[in-house]
PDB file of C-alpha atoms in Angstrom:
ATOM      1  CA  UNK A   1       3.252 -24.175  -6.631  1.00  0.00           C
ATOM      2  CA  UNK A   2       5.684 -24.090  -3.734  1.00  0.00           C
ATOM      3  CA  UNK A   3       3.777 -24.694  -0.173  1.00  0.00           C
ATOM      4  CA  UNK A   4       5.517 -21.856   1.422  1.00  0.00           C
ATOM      5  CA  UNK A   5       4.650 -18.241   0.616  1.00  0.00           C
ATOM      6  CA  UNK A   6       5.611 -14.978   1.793  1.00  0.00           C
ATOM      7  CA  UNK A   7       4.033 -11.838   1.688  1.00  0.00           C
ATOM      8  CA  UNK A   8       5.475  -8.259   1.699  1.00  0.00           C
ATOM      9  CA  UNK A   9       2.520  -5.535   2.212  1.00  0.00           C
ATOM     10  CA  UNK A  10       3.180  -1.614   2.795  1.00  0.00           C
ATOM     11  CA  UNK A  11      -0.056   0.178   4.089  1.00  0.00           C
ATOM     12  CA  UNK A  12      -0.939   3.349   5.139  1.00  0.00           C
ATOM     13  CA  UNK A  13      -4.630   3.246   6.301  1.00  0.00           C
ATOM     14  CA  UNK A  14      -4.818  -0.263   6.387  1.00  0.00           C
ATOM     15  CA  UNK A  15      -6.531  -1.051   2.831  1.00  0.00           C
ATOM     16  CA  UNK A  16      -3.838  -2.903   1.673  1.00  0.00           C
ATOM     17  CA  UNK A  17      -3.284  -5.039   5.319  1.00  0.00           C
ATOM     18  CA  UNK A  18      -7.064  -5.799   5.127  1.00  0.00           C
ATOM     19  CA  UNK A  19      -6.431  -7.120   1.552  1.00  0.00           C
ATOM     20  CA  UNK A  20      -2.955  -8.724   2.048  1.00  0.00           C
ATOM     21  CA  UNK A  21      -4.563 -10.654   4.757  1.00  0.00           C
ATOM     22  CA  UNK A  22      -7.225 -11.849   2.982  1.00  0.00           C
ATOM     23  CA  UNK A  23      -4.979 -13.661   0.774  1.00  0.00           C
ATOM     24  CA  UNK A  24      -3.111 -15.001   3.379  1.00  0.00           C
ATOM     25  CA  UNK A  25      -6.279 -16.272   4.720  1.00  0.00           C
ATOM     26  CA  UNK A  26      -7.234 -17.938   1.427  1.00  0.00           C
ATOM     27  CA  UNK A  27      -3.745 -19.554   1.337  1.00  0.00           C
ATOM     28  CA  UNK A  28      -4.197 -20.845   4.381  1.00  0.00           C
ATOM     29  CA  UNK A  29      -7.880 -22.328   3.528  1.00  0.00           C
ATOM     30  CA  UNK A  30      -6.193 -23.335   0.141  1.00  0.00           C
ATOM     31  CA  UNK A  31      -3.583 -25.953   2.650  1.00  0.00           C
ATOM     32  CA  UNK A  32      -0.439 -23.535   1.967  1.00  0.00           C
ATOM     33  CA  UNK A  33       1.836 -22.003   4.639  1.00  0.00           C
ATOM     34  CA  UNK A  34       1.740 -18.135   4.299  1.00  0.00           C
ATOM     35  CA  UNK A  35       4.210 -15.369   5.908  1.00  0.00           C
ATOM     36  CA  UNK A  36       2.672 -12.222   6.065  1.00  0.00           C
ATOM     37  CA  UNK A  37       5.458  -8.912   6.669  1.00  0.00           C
ATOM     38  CA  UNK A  38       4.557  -5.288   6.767  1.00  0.00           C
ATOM     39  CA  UNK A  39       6.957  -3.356   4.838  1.00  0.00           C
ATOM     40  CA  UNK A  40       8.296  -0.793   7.273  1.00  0.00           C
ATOM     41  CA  UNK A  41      11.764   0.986   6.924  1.00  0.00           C
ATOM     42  CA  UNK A  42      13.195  -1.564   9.028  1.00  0.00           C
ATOM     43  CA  UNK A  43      12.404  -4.446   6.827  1.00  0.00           C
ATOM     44  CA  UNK A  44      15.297  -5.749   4.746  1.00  0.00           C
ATOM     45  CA  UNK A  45      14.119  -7.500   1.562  1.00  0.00           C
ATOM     46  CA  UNK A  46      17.516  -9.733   2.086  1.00  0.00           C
ATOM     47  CA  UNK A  47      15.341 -11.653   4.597  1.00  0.00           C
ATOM     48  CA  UNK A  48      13.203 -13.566   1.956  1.00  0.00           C
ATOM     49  CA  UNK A  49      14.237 -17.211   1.856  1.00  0.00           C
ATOM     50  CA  UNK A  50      14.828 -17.710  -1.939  1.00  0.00           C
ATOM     51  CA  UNK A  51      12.637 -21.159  -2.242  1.00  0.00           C
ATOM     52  CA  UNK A  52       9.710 -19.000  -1.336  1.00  0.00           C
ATOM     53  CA  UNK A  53       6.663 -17.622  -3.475  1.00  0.00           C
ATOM     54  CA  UNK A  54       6.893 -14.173  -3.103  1.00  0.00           C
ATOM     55  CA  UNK A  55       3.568 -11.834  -3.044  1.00  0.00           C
ATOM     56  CA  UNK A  56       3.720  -7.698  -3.030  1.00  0.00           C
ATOM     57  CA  UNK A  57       0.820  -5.993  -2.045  1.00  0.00           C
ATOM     58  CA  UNK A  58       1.020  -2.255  -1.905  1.00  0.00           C
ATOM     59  CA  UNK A  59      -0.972   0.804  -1.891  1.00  0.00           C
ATOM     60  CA  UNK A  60      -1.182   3.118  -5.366  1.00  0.00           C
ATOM     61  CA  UNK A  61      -0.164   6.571  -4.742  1.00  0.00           C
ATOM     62  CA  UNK A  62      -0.390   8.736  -8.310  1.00  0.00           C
ATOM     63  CA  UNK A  63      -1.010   5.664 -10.089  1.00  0.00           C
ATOM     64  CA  UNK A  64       2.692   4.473  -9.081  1.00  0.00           C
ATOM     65  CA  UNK A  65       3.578   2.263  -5.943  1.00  0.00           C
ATOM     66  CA  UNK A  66       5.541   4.256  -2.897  1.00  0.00           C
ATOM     67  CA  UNK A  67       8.801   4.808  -3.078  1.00  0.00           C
ATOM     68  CA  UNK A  68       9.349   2.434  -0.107  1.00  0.00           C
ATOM     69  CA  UNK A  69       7.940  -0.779  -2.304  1.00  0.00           C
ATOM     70  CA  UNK A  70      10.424   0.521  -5.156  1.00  0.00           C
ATOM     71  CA  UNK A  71      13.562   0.731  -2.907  1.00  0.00           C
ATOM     72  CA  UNK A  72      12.649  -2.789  -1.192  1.00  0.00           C
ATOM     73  CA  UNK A  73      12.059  -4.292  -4.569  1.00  0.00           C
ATOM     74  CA  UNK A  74      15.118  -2.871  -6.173  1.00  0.00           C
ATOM     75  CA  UNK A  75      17.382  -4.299  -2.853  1.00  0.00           C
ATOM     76  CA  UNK A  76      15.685  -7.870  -3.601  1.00  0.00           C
ATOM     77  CA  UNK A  77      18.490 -10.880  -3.853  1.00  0.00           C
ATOM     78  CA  UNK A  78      18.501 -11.858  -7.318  1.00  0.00           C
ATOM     79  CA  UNK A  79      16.268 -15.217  -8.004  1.00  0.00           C
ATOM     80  CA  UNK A  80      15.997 -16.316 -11.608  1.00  0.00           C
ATOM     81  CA  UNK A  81      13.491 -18.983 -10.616  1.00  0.00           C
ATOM     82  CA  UNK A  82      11.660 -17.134  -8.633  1.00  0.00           C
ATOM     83  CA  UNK A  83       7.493 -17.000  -8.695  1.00  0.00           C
ATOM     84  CA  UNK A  84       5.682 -14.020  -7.360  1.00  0.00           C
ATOM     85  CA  UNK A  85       2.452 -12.144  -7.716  1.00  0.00           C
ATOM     86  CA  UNK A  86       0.781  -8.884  -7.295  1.00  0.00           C
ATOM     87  CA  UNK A  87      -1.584  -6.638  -5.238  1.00  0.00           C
ATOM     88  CA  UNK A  88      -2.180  -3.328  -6.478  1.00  0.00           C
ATOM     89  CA  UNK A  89      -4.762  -1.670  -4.230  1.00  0.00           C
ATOM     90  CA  UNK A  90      -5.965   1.224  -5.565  1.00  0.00           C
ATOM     91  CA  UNK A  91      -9.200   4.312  -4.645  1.00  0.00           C
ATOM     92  CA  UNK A  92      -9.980   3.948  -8.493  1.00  0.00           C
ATOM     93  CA  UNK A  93      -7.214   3.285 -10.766  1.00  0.00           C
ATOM     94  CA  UNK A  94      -3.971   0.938 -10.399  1.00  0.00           C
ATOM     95  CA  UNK A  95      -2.611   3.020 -13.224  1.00  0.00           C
ATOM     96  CA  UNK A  96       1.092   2.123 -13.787  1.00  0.00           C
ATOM     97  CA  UNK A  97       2.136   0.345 -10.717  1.00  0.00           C
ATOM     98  CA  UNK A  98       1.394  -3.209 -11.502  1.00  0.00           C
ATOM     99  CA  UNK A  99       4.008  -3.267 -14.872  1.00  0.00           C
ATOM    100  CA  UNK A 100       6.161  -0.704 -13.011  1.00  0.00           C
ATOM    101  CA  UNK A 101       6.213  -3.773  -9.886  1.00  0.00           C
ATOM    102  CA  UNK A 102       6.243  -6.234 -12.763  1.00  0.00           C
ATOM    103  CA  UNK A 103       9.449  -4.431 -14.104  1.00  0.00           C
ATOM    104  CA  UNK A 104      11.491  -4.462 -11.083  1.00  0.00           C
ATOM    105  CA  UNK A 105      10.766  -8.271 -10.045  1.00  0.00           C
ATOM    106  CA  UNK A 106      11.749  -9.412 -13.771  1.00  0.00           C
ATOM    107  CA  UNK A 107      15.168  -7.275 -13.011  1.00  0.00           C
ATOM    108  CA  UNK A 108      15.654  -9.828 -10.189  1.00  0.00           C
ATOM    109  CA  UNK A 109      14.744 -12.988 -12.011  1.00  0.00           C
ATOM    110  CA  UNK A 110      11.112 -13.253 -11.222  1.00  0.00           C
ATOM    111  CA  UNK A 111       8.499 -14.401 -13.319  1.00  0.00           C
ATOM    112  CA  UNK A 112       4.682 -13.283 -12.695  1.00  0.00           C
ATOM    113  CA  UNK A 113       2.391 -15.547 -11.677  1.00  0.00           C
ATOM    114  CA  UNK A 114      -0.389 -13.557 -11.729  1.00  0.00           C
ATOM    115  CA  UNK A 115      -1.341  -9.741 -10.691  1.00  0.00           C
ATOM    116  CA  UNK A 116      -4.688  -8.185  -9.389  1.00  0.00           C
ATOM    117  CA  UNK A 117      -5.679  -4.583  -8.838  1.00  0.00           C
ATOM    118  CA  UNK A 118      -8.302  -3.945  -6.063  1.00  0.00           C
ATOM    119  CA  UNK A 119     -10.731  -0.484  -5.131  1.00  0.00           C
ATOM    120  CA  UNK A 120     -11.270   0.616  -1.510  1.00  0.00           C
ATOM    121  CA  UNK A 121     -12.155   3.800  -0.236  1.00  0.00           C
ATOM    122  CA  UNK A 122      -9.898   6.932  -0.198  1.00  0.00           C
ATOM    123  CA  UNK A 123      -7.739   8.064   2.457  1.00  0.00           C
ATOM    124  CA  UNK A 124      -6.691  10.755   0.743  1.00  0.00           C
ATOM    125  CA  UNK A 125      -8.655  13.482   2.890  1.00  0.00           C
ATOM    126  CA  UNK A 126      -6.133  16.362   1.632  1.00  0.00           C
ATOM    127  CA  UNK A 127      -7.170  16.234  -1.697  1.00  0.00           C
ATOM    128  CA  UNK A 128     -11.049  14.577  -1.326  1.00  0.00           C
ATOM    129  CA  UNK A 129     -13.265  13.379   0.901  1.00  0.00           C
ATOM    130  CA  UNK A 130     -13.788   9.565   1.840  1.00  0.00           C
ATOM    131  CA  UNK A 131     -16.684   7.593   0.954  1.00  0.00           C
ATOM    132  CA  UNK A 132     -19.576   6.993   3.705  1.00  0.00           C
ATOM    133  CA  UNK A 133     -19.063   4.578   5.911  1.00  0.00           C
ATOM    134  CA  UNK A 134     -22.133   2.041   4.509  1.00  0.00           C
ATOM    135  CA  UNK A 135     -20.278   2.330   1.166  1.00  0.00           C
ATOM    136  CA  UNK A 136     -17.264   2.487   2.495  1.00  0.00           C
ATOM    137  CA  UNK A 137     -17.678  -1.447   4.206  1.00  0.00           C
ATOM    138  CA  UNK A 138     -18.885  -2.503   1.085  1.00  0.00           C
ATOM    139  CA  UNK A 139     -15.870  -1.333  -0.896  1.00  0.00           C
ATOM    140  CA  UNK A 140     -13.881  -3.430   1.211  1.00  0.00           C
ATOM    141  CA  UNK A 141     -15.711  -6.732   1.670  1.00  0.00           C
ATOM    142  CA  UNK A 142     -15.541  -6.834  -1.933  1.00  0.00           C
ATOM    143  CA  UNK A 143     -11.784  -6.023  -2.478  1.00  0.00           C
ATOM    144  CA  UNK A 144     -11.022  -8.659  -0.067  1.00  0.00           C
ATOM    145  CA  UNK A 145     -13.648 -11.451  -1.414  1.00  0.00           C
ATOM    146  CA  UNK A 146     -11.804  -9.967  -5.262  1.00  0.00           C
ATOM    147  CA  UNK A 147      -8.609 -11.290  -3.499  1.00  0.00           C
ATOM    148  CA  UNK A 148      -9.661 -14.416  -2.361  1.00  0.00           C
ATOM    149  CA  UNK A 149     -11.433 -15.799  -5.813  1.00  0.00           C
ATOM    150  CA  UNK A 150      -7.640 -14.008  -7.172  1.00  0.00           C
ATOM    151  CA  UNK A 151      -5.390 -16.307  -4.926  1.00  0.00           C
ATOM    152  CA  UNK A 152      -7.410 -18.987  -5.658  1.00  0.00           C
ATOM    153  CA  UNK A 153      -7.229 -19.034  -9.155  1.00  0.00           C
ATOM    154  CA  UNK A 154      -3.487 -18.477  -8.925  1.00  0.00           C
ATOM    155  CA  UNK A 155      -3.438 -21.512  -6.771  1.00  0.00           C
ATOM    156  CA  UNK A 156      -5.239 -23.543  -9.655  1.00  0.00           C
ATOM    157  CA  UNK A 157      -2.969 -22.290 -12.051  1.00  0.00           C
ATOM    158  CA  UNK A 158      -5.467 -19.456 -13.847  1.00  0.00           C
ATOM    159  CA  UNK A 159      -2.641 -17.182 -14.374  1.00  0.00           C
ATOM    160  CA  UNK A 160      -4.445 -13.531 -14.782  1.00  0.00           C
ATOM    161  CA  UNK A 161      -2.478 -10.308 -14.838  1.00  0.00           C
ATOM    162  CA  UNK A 162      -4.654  -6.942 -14.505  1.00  0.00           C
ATOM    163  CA  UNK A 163      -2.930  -3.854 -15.719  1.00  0.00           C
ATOM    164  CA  UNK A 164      -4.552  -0.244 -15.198  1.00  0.00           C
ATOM    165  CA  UNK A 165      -5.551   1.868 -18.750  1.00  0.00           C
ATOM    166  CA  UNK A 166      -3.668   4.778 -18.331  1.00  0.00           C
ATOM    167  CA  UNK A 167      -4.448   8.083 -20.544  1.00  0.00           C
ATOM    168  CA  UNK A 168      -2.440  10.563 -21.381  1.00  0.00           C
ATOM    169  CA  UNK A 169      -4.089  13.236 -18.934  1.00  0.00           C
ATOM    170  CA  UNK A 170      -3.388  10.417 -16.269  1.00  0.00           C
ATOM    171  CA  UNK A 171       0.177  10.001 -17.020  1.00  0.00           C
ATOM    172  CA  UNK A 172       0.186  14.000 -16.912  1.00  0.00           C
ATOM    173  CA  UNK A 173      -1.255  13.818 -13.544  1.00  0.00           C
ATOM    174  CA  UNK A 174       1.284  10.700 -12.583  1.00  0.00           C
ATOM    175  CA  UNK A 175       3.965  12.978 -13.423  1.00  0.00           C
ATOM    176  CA  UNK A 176       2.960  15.871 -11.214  1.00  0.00           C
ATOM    177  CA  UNK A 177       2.483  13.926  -8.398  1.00  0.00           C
ATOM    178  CA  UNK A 178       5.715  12.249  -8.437  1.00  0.00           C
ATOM    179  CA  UNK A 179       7.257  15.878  -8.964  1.00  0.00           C
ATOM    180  CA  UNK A 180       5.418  17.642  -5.995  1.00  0.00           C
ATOM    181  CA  UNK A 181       4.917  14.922  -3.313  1.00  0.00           C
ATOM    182  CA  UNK A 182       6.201  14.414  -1.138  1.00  0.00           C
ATOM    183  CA  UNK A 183       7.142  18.076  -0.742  1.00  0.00           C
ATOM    184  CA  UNK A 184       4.080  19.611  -1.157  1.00  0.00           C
ATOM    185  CA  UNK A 185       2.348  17.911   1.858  1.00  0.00           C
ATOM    186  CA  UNK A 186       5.218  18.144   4.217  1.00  0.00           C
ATOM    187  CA  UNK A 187       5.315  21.654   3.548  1.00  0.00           C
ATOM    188  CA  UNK A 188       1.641  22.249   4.759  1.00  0.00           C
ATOM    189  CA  UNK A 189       1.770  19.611   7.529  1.00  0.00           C
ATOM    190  CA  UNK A 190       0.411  21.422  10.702  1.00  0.00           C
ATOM    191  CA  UNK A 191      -1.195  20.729  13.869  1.00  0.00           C
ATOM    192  CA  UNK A 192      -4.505  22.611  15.172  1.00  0.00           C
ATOM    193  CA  UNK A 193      -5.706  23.028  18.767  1.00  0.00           C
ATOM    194  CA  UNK A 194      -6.482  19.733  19.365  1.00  0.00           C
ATOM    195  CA  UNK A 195      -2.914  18.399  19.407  1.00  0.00           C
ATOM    196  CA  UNK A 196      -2.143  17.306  23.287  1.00  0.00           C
ATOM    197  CA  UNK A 197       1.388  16.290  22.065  1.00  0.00           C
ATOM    198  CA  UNK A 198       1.241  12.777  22.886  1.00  0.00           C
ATOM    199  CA  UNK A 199       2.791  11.882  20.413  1.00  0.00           C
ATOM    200  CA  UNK A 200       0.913   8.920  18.472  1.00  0.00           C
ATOM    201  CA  UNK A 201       1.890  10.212  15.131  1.00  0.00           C
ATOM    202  CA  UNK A 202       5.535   9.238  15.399  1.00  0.00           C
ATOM    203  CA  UNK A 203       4.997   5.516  16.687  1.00  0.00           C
ATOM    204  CA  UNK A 204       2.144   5.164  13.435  1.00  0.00           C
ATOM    205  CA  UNK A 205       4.804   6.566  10.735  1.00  0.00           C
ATOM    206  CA  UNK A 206       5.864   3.527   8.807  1.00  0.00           C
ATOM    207  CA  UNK A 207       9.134   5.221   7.888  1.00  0.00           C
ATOM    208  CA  UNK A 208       9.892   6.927  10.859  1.00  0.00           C
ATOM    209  CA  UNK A 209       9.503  10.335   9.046  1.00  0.00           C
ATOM    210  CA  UNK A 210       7.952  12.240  12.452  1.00  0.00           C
ATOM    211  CA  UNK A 211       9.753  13.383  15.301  1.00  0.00           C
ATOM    212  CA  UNK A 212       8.439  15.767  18.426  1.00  0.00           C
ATOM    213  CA  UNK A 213       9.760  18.975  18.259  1.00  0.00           C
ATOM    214  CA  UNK A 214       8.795  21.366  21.212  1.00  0.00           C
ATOM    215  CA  UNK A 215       5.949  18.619  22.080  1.00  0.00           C
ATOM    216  CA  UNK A 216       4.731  19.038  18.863  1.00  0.00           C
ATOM    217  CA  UNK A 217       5.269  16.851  15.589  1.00  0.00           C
ATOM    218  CA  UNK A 218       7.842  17.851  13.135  1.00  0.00           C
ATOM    219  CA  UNK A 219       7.762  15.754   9.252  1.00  0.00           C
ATOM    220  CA  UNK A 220      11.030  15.243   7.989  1.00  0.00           C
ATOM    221  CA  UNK A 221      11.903  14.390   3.990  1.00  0.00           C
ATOM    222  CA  UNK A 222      10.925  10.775   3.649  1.00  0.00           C
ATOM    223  CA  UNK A 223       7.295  11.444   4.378  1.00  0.00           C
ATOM    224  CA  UNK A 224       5.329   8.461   1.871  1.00  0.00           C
ATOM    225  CA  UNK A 225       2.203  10.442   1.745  1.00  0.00           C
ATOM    226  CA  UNK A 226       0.446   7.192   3.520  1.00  0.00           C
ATOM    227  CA  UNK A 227      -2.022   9.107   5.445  1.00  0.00           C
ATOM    228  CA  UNK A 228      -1.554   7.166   8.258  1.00  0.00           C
ATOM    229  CA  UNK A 229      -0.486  10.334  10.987  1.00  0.00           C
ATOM    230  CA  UNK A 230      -3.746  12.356   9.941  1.00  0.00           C
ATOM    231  CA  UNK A 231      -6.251   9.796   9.422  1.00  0.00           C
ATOM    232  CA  UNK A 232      -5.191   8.097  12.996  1.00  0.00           C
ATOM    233  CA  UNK A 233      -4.517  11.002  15.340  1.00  0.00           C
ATOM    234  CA  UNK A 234      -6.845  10.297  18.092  1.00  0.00           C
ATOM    235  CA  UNK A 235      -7.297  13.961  17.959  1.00  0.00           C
ATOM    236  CA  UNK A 236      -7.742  14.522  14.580  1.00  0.00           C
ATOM    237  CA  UNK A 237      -5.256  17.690  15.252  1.00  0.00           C
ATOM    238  CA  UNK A 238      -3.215  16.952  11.860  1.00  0.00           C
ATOM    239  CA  UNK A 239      -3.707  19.374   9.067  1.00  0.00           C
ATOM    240  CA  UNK A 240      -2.194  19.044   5.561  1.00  0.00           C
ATOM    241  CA  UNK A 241      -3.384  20.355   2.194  1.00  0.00           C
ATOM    242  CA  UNK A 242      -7.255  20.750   1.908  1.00  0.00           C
ATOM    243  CA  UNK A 243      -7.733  18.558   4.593  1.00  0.00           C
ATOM    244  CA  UNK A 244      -9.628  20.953   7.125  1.00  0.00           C
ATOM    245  CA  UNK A 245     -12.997  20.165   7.985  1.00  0.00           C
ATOM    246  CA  UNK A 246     -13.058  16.433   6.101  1.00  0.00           C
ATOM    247  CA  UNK A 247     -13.790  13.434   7.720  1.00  0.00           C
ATOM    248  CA  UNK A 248     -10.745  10.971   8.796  1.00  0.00           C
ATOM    249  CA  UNK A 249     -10.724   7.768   7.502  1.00  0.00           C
ATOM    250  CA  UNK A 250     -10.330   5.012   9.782  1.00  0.00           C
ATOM    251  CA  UNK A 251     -12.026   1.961   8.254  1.00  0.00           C
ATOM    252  CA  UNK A 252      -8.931   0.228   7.649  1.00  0.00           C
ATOM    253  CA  UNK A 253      -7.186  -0.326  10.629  1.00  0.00           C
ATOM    254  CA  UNK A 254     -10.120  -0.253  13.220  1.00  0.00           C
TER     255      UNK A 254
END
């Protein structure tokens, strides 16, 4: 395996950073070099050096990856000896995202190396509510140490490839979600009476989907239905959905 590796992560909460940088770490142990980017809008995927491993680690949002992980894989250089492998982090199910990753990667010449699907807690608190914070931990520290034992196999050359088991009622659900979001939420984004308009939601968006409005925030189209603006408003004055009265999830990034 080639020394050098870089790694392309998108996260909302910061379940998939805590994971991405547990590989790195493991690479690192392992005697590799390791580059380790957060996907943001401003990221061009023309930056990866082709003689690089390249690793994807993303979030799964209705059992697909965002859109922003499809766009930056479908603007990859082509690489027809290219290696890379997967992280599909996921509150229960990876569902379709690892073979719909897979897909786009062998469209650009790359060949898997390996692909592993990990559980941490929700942060999905306009739908359901997150796990306690005792289980919560745990979740994580084992998603992470998952990762590690993962990256080391790949290094050893125990090529594994995990792949979600879909039903059809999933696929149903898959297909709604893709259909509604991200429409749906930034139709019932709101602020409460907490919201000092200081506006700390529109430096967190990833995409650059929030602007202030009147000192308040405003969502534009591009929303990625991360999570990040509601979970992380130091005021907890975001509202979307059914996400009055639930706890915010923070684990991830604090």
């Amino acid at each position: 395996m080639n020394k050098n590796i870089t790694m392309f992560y998108f996260s909302g909460t910061g379940n998939t950073r805590l994971v991405a940088e547990a590989a790195k770490e493991e690479f690192i142990s392992q005697g590799y070099n390791c580059i380790l980017k957060e996907l943001t809008r401003g990221v061009s995927a023309q930056d990866l050096p082709e003689s690089e491993m390249l690793g994807i680690a993303f979030p799964v949002f209705g059992l697909m990856i965002p859109g922003i992980v499809k766009d930056f894989l479908k603007d990859l250089p082509g690489n027809k000896d290219g290696k890379c492998f997967i992280i599909a982090n996921a509150h229960s199910n990876s569902g379709l995202s690892i073979k719909q990753a897979e897909k786009l990667l062998c469209k650009k010449g790359y060949s898997l190396a390996g692909a592993v699907s990990t559980h941490t807690p929700s942060s999905s608190i306009i739908t359901e509510d997150t796990e306690p914070e005792l289980k919560a931990e745990e979740m994580r520290k084992t998603a992470a140490n998952k990762v590690r034992q993962f990256i080391g196999d790949l290094i050893n050359g125990k090529s594994t490839v995990e792949n979600g088991n879909v039903n059809i009622k999933e696929k149903m659900v898959s297909l709604l979600f893709g259909l509604v979001m991200p429409g749906s939420v930034i139709k019932s984004a709101c602020v409460n009476g907490n919201c000092t308009g200081c506006g700390h939601c529109v430096s967190l968006c990833p995409v650059g989907n929030i602007r202030m409005i009147n000192g308040k925030p405003s969502w534009g189209k591009n929303c990625e239905v991360c999570m990040r603006c509601i979970n992380l408003c130091p005021n907890n004055a975001i509202e979307m959905m059914q996400s009055a009265g639930r706890v915010r999830y923070k684990g991830g990034l604090v």
